PDB file of C-alpha atoms in Angstrom:
ATOM      1  CA  MET A  21      26.404  10.992 -20.304  1.00 60.00           C
ATOM      2  CA  SER A  22      26.212  11.149 -24.103  1.00 73.00           C
ATOM      3  CA  ALA A  23      27.690   7.628 -24.369  1.00 76.00           C
ATOM      4  CA  PHE A  24      24.888   6.344 -22.120  1.00 79.00           C
ATOM      5  CA  ASN A  25      22.244   8.141 -24.218  1.00 84.00           C
ATOM      6  CA  LYS A  26      23.706   6.522 -27.343  1.00 87.00           C
ATOM      7  CA  HIS A  27      23.180   3.055 -25.831  1.00 87.00           C
ATOM      8  CA  VAL A  28      19.650   3.947 -24.729  1.00 90.00           C
ATOM      9  CA  LYS A  29      18.812   5.038 -28.299  1.00 92.00           C
ATOM     10  CA  ILE A  30      20.249   1.797 -29.680  1.00 93.00           C
ATOM     11  CA  PHE A  31      18.201  -0.231 -27.167  1.00 91.00           C
ATOM     12  CA  TYR A  32      14.937   1.520 -28.059  1.00 92.00           C
ATOM     13  CA  ASN A  33      15.622   1.274 -31.799  1.00 94.00           C
ATOM     14  CA  ASN A  34      16.187  -2.471 -31.407  1.00 93.00           C
ATOM     15  CA  LEU A  35      13.083  -2.771 -29.215  1.00 87.00           C
ATOM     16  CA  ARG A  36      10.979  -0.962 -31.823  1.00 90.00           C
ATOM     17  CA  LYS A  37      12.210  -3.383 -34.539  1.00 94.00           C
ATOM     18  CA  VAL A  38      11.506  -6.481 -32.413  1.00 89.00           C
ATOM     19  CA  LEU A  39       8.026  -5.255 -31.430  1.00 86.00           C
ATOM     20  CA  ALA A  40       7.185  -4.494 -35.070  1.00 90.00           C
ATOM     21  CA  LYS A  41       8.470  -7.887 -36.255  1.00 91.00           C
ATOM     22  CA  TYR A  42       6.812 -10.103 -33.622  1.00 85.00           C
ATOM     23  CA  LYS A  43       3.758  -7.977 -32.715  1.00 84.00           C
ATOM     24  CA  PHE A  44       4.055  -8.698 -28.972  1.00 81.00           C
ATOM     25  CA  SER A  45       1.047  -7.754 -26.860  1.00 81.00           C
ATOM     26  CA  PRO A  46       1.428  -6.336 -23.308  1.00 81.00           C
ATOM     27  CA  ASN A  47       0.790  -9.878 -21.986  1.00 81.00           C
ATOM     28  CA  ASP A  48       3.922 -11.041 -23.789  1.00 80.00           C
ATOM     29  CA  ILE A  49       6.412  -8.457 -22.489  1.00 83.00           C
ATOM     30  CA  TRP A  50       7.940  -9.376 -19.124  1.00 85.00           C
ATOM     31  CA  ASN A  51      10.256  -7.505 -16.764  1.00 89.00           C
ATOM     32  CA  VAL A  52      12.430  -9.750 -14.588  1.00 90.00           C
ATOM     33  CA  ASP A  53      14.296  -8.621 -11.482  1.00 91.00           C
ATOM     34  CA  GLU A  54      16.419 -10.327  -8.868  1.00 90.00           C
ATOM     35  CA  THR A  55      16.731  -8.862  -5.385  1.00 88.00           C
ATOM     36  CA  GLY A  56      17.916  -9.793  -1.924  1.00 86.00           C
ATOM     37  CA  VAL A  57      15.501  -9.943   0.996  1.00 80.00           C
ATOM     38  CA  THR A  58      16.461 -10.362   4.618  1.00 77.00           C
ATOM     39  CA  ALA A  59      14.945 -13.025   6.819  1.00 66.00           C
ATOM     40  CA  VAL A  60      15.188 -10.816   9.919  1.00 68.00           C
ATOM     41  CA  GLN A  61      13.191  -7.605  10.091  1.00 64.00           C
ATOM     42  CA  VAL A  62      14.281  -4.556  12.103  1.00 65.00           C
ATOM     43  CA  PRO A  63      11.476  -2.280  13.346  1.00 64.00           C
ATOM     44  CA  ALA A  64      11.686   1.238  11.942  1.00 67.00           C
ATOM     45  CA  HIS A  65       9.958   3.028  14.855  1.00 70.00           C
ATOM     46  CA  VAL A  66       9.104   2.299  18.480  1.00 70.00           C
ATOM     47  CA  LEU A  67       5.995   3.913  19.979  1.00 71.00           C
ATOM     48  CA  ALA A  68       5.743   4.816  23.665  1.00 75.00           C
ATOM     49  CA  LYS A  69       3.718   7.068  25.947  1.00 76.00           C
ATOM     50  CA  ARG A  70       4.918  10.633  26.224  1.00 79.00           C
ATOM     51  CA  GLY A  71       7.310  11.042  29.127  1.00 75.00           C
ATOM     52  CA  GLU A  72       8.114   7.299  29.372  1.00 72.00           C
ATOM     53  CA  ARG A  73      11.740   6.842  30.475  1.00 72.00           C
ATOM     54  CA  ASN A  74      12.283   3.118  29.835  1.00 69.00           C
ATOM     55  CA  VAL A  75      11.412   2.336  26.241  1.00 66.00           C
ATOM     56  CA  ALA A  76      12.401  -1.109  24.999  1.00 63.00           C
ATOM     57  CA  SER A  77      12.633  -2.160  21.392  1.00 56.00           C
ATOM     58  CA  VAL A  78      11.961  -5.749  20.388  1.00 53.00           C
ATOM     59  CA  THR A  79      14.384  -6.988  17.747  1.00 52.00           C
ATOM     60  CA  SER A  80      15.638 -10.362  16.742  1.00 50.00           C
ATOM     61  CA  ALA A  81      18.931 -11.429  18.306  1.00 52.00           C
ATOM     62  CA  GLU A  82      19.795 -13.644  15.336  1.00 54.00           C
ATOM     63  CA  GLN A  83      21.990 -12.573  12.446  1.00 61.00           C
ATOM     64  CA  GLY A  84      20.005 -11.826   9.313  1.00 67.00           C
ATOM     65  CA  ILE A  85      20.539 -13.971   6.244  1.00 76.00           C
ATOM     66  CA  LEU A  86      19.992 -12.710   2.741  1.00 82.00           C
ATOM     67  CA  VAL A  87      17.657 -14.726   0.527  1.00 85.00           C
ATOM     68  CA  THR A  88      17.676 -14.035  -3.211  1.00 89.00           C
ATOM     69  CA  MET A  89      14.255 -13.598  -4.798  1.00 89.00           C
ATOM     70  CA  CYS A  90      13.589 -13.466  -8.545  1.00 91.00           C
ATOM     71  CA  ASN A  91      10.313 -11.931  -9.754  1.00 90.00           C
ATOM     72  CA  ALA A  92       8.693 -11.358 -13.130  1.00 91.00           C
ATOM     73  CA  VAL A  93       5.783  -9.085 -14.038  1.00 92.00           C
ATOM     74  CA  ASN A  94       4.374  -8.298 -17.457  1.00 87.00           C
ATOM     75  CA  ALA A  95       3.079  -5.097 -19.009  1.00 82.00           C
ATOM     76  CA  SER A  96      -0.505  -6.202 -18.203  1.00 85.00           C
ATOM     77  CA  ARG A  97       0.398  -6.452 -14.472  1.00 86.00           C
ATOM     78  CA  LEU A  98       0.343 -10.254 -14.388  1.00 87.00           C
ATOM     79  CA  LEU A  99       3.057 -11.800 -12.251  1.00 88.00           C
ATOM     80  CA  ILE A 100       4.939 -15.034 -11.914  1.00 89.00           C
ATOM     81  CA  SER A 101       5.084 -16.450  -8.403  1.00 89.00           C
ATOM     82  CA  PRO A 102       8.406 -15.649  -6.659  1.00 90.00           C
ATOM     83  CA  PHE A 103      11.460 -17.858  -6.975  1.00 91.00           C
ATOM     84  CA  TYR A 104      13.605 -17.968  -3.824  1.00 88.00           C
ATOM     85  CA  ILE A 105      17.252 -19.024  -3.527  1.00 89.00           C
ATOM     86  CA  PHE A 106      18.261 -19.891   0.038  1.00 85.00           C
ATOM     87  CA  PRO A 107      21.932 -19.815   1.144  1.00 84.00           C
ATOM     88  CA  CYS A 108      22.243 -23.392   2.396  1.00 83.00           C
ATOM     89  CA  ASP A 109      23.045 -26.894   1.154  1.00 77.00           C
ATOM     90  CA  HIS A 110      19.529 -28.340   1.259  1.00 74.00           C
ATOM     91  CA  PHE A 111      16.120 -26.718   1.076  1.00 71.00           C
ATOM     92  CA  LYS A 112      13.699 -27.380   3.941  1.00 74.00           C
ATOM     93  CA  ASP A 113       9.922 -27.347   3.365  1.00 74.00           C
ATOM     94  CA  TYR A 114       9.297 -24.890   6.193  1.00 73.00           C
ATOM     95  CA  PHE A 115      11.345 -22.193   4.374  1.00 75.00           C
ATOM     96  CA  LEU A 116       8.266 -21.319   2.300  1.00 75.00           C
ATOM     97  CA  GLN A 117       5.753 -21.457   5.137  1.00 77.00           C
ATOM     98  CA  ASN A 118       3.280 -18.534   4.703  1.00 79.00           C
ATOM     99  CA  SER A 119       4.881 -17.463   1.411  1.00 79.00           C
ATOM    100  CA  PHE A 120       3.106 -16.312  -1.732  1.00 81.00           C
ATOM    101  CA  PRO A 121       1.031 -19.184  -3.246  1.00 83.00           C
ATOM    102  CA  GLY A 122       2.918 -21.052  -5.963  1.00 83.00           C
ATOM    103  CA  SER A 123       6.337 -19.855  -4.775  1.00 84.00           C
ATOM    104  CA  VAL A 124       9.244 -21.971  -5.926  1.00 84.00           C
ATOM    105  CA  ASP A 125      12.554 -22.400  -4.176  1.00 84.00           C
ATOM    106  CA  THR A 126      15.998 -23.829  -4.389  1.00 85.00           C
ATOM    107  CA  ALA A 127      19.173 -23.722  -2.321  1.00 83.00           C
ATOM    108  CA  ASN A 128      22.867 -23.323  -2.975  1.00 84.00           C
ATOM    109  CA  LYS A 129      25.811 -22.401  -0.757  1.00 84.00           C
ATOM    110  CA  SER A 130      26.095 -18.789  -1.925  1.00 83.00           C
ATOM    111  CA  GLY A 131      22.391 -18.007  -2.077  1.00 82.00           C
ATOM    112  CA  TRP A 132      22.978 -16.114  -5.325  1.00 86.00           C
ATOM    113  CA  MET A 133      21.644 -16.763  -8.799  1.00 87.00           C
ATOM    114  CA  VAL A 134      24.095 -18.976 -10.660  1.00 88.00           C
ATOM    115  CA  GLU A 135      23.749 -20.801 -13.972  1.00 89.00           C
ATOM    116  CA  SER A 136      22.006 -23.857 -12.517  1.00 88.00           C
ATOM    117  CA  THR A 137      19.556 -21.815 -10.416  1.00 88.00           C
ATOM    118  CA  PHE A 138      18.876 -19.525 -13.387  1.00 90.00           C
ATOM    119  CA  MET A 139      17.862 -22.567 -15.434  1.00 91.00           C
ATOM    120  CA  GLU A 140      15.544 -23.678 -12.605  1.00 90.00           C
ATOM    121  CA  TRP A 141      14.005 -20.208 -12.515  1.00 90.00           C
ATOM    122  CA  PHE A 142      13.687 -20.082 -16.306  1.00 90.00           C
ATOM    123  CA  ASN A 143      11.875 -23.444 -16.375  1.00 89.00           C
ATOM    124  CA  HIS A 144       9.536 -22.107 -13.657  1.00 90.00           C
ATOM    125  CA  PHE A 145       8.988 -18.969 -15.760  1.00 89.00           C
ATOM    126  CA  ILE A 146       8.260 -20.860 -18.998  1.00 85.00           C
ATOM    127  CA  LYS A 147       5.814 -23.154 -17.206  1.00 85.00           C
ATOM    128  CA  SER A 148       4.057 -20.247 -15.449  1.00 85.00           C
ATOM    129  CA  ALA A 149       3.948 -17.893 -18.459  1.00 81.00           C
ATOM    130  CA  ARG A 150       2.916 -20.738 -20.770  1.00 78.00           C
ATOM    131  CA  SER A 151       5.513 -19.809 -23.361  1.00 72.00           C
ATOM    132  CA  SER A 152       5.812 -21.858 -26.557  1.00 72.00           C
ATOM    133  CA  LYS A 153       6.905 -21.470 -30.175  1.00 74.00           C
ATOM    134  CA  ALA A 154       3.292 -20.642 -31.059  1.00 75.00           C
ATOM    135  CA  ASN A 155       3.074 -18.181 -28.119  1.00 69.00           C
ATOM    136  CA  PRO A 156       6.505 -16.536 -27.736  1.00 67.00           C
ATOM    137  CA  ILE A 157       7.229 -14.008 -25.000  1.00 64.00           C
ATOM    138  CA  ASP A 158       9.819 -11.280 -24.610  1.00 57.00           C
ATOM    139  CA  THR A 159      11.765 -10.934 -21.321  1.00 54.00           C
ATOM    140  CA  ARG A 160      13.554  -7.724 -20.368  1.00 51.00           C
TER     141      ARG A 160
END
């Protein structure tokens, strides 16, 4: 545990130095996370009348696929629209039907973030956050 605490102290010391040097505001500090979301939902509970003997649950018969989603939010609670990575060869327009406005997508066989999809996401991030040399931002 003490080795972990040592690394945490080093991180926060470095963070303090960077924040003092560049004077980032809360709008300029972003937290980025990548997660997997399933395309098939399973109901958590089924409601029925008391004493009912035949209670059916409606679930999808299809196998769920995992879609990778990358999100970014800053310390002022602003967010970048989600970036989805679908596990297929070619993206279809209907994949983003009813998704968050401004969502961006790509596809690759694995469905995971790889170097090429990271660069696509990073370009989406820079465009959305309006980062430039005159207006730098810090991503965590």
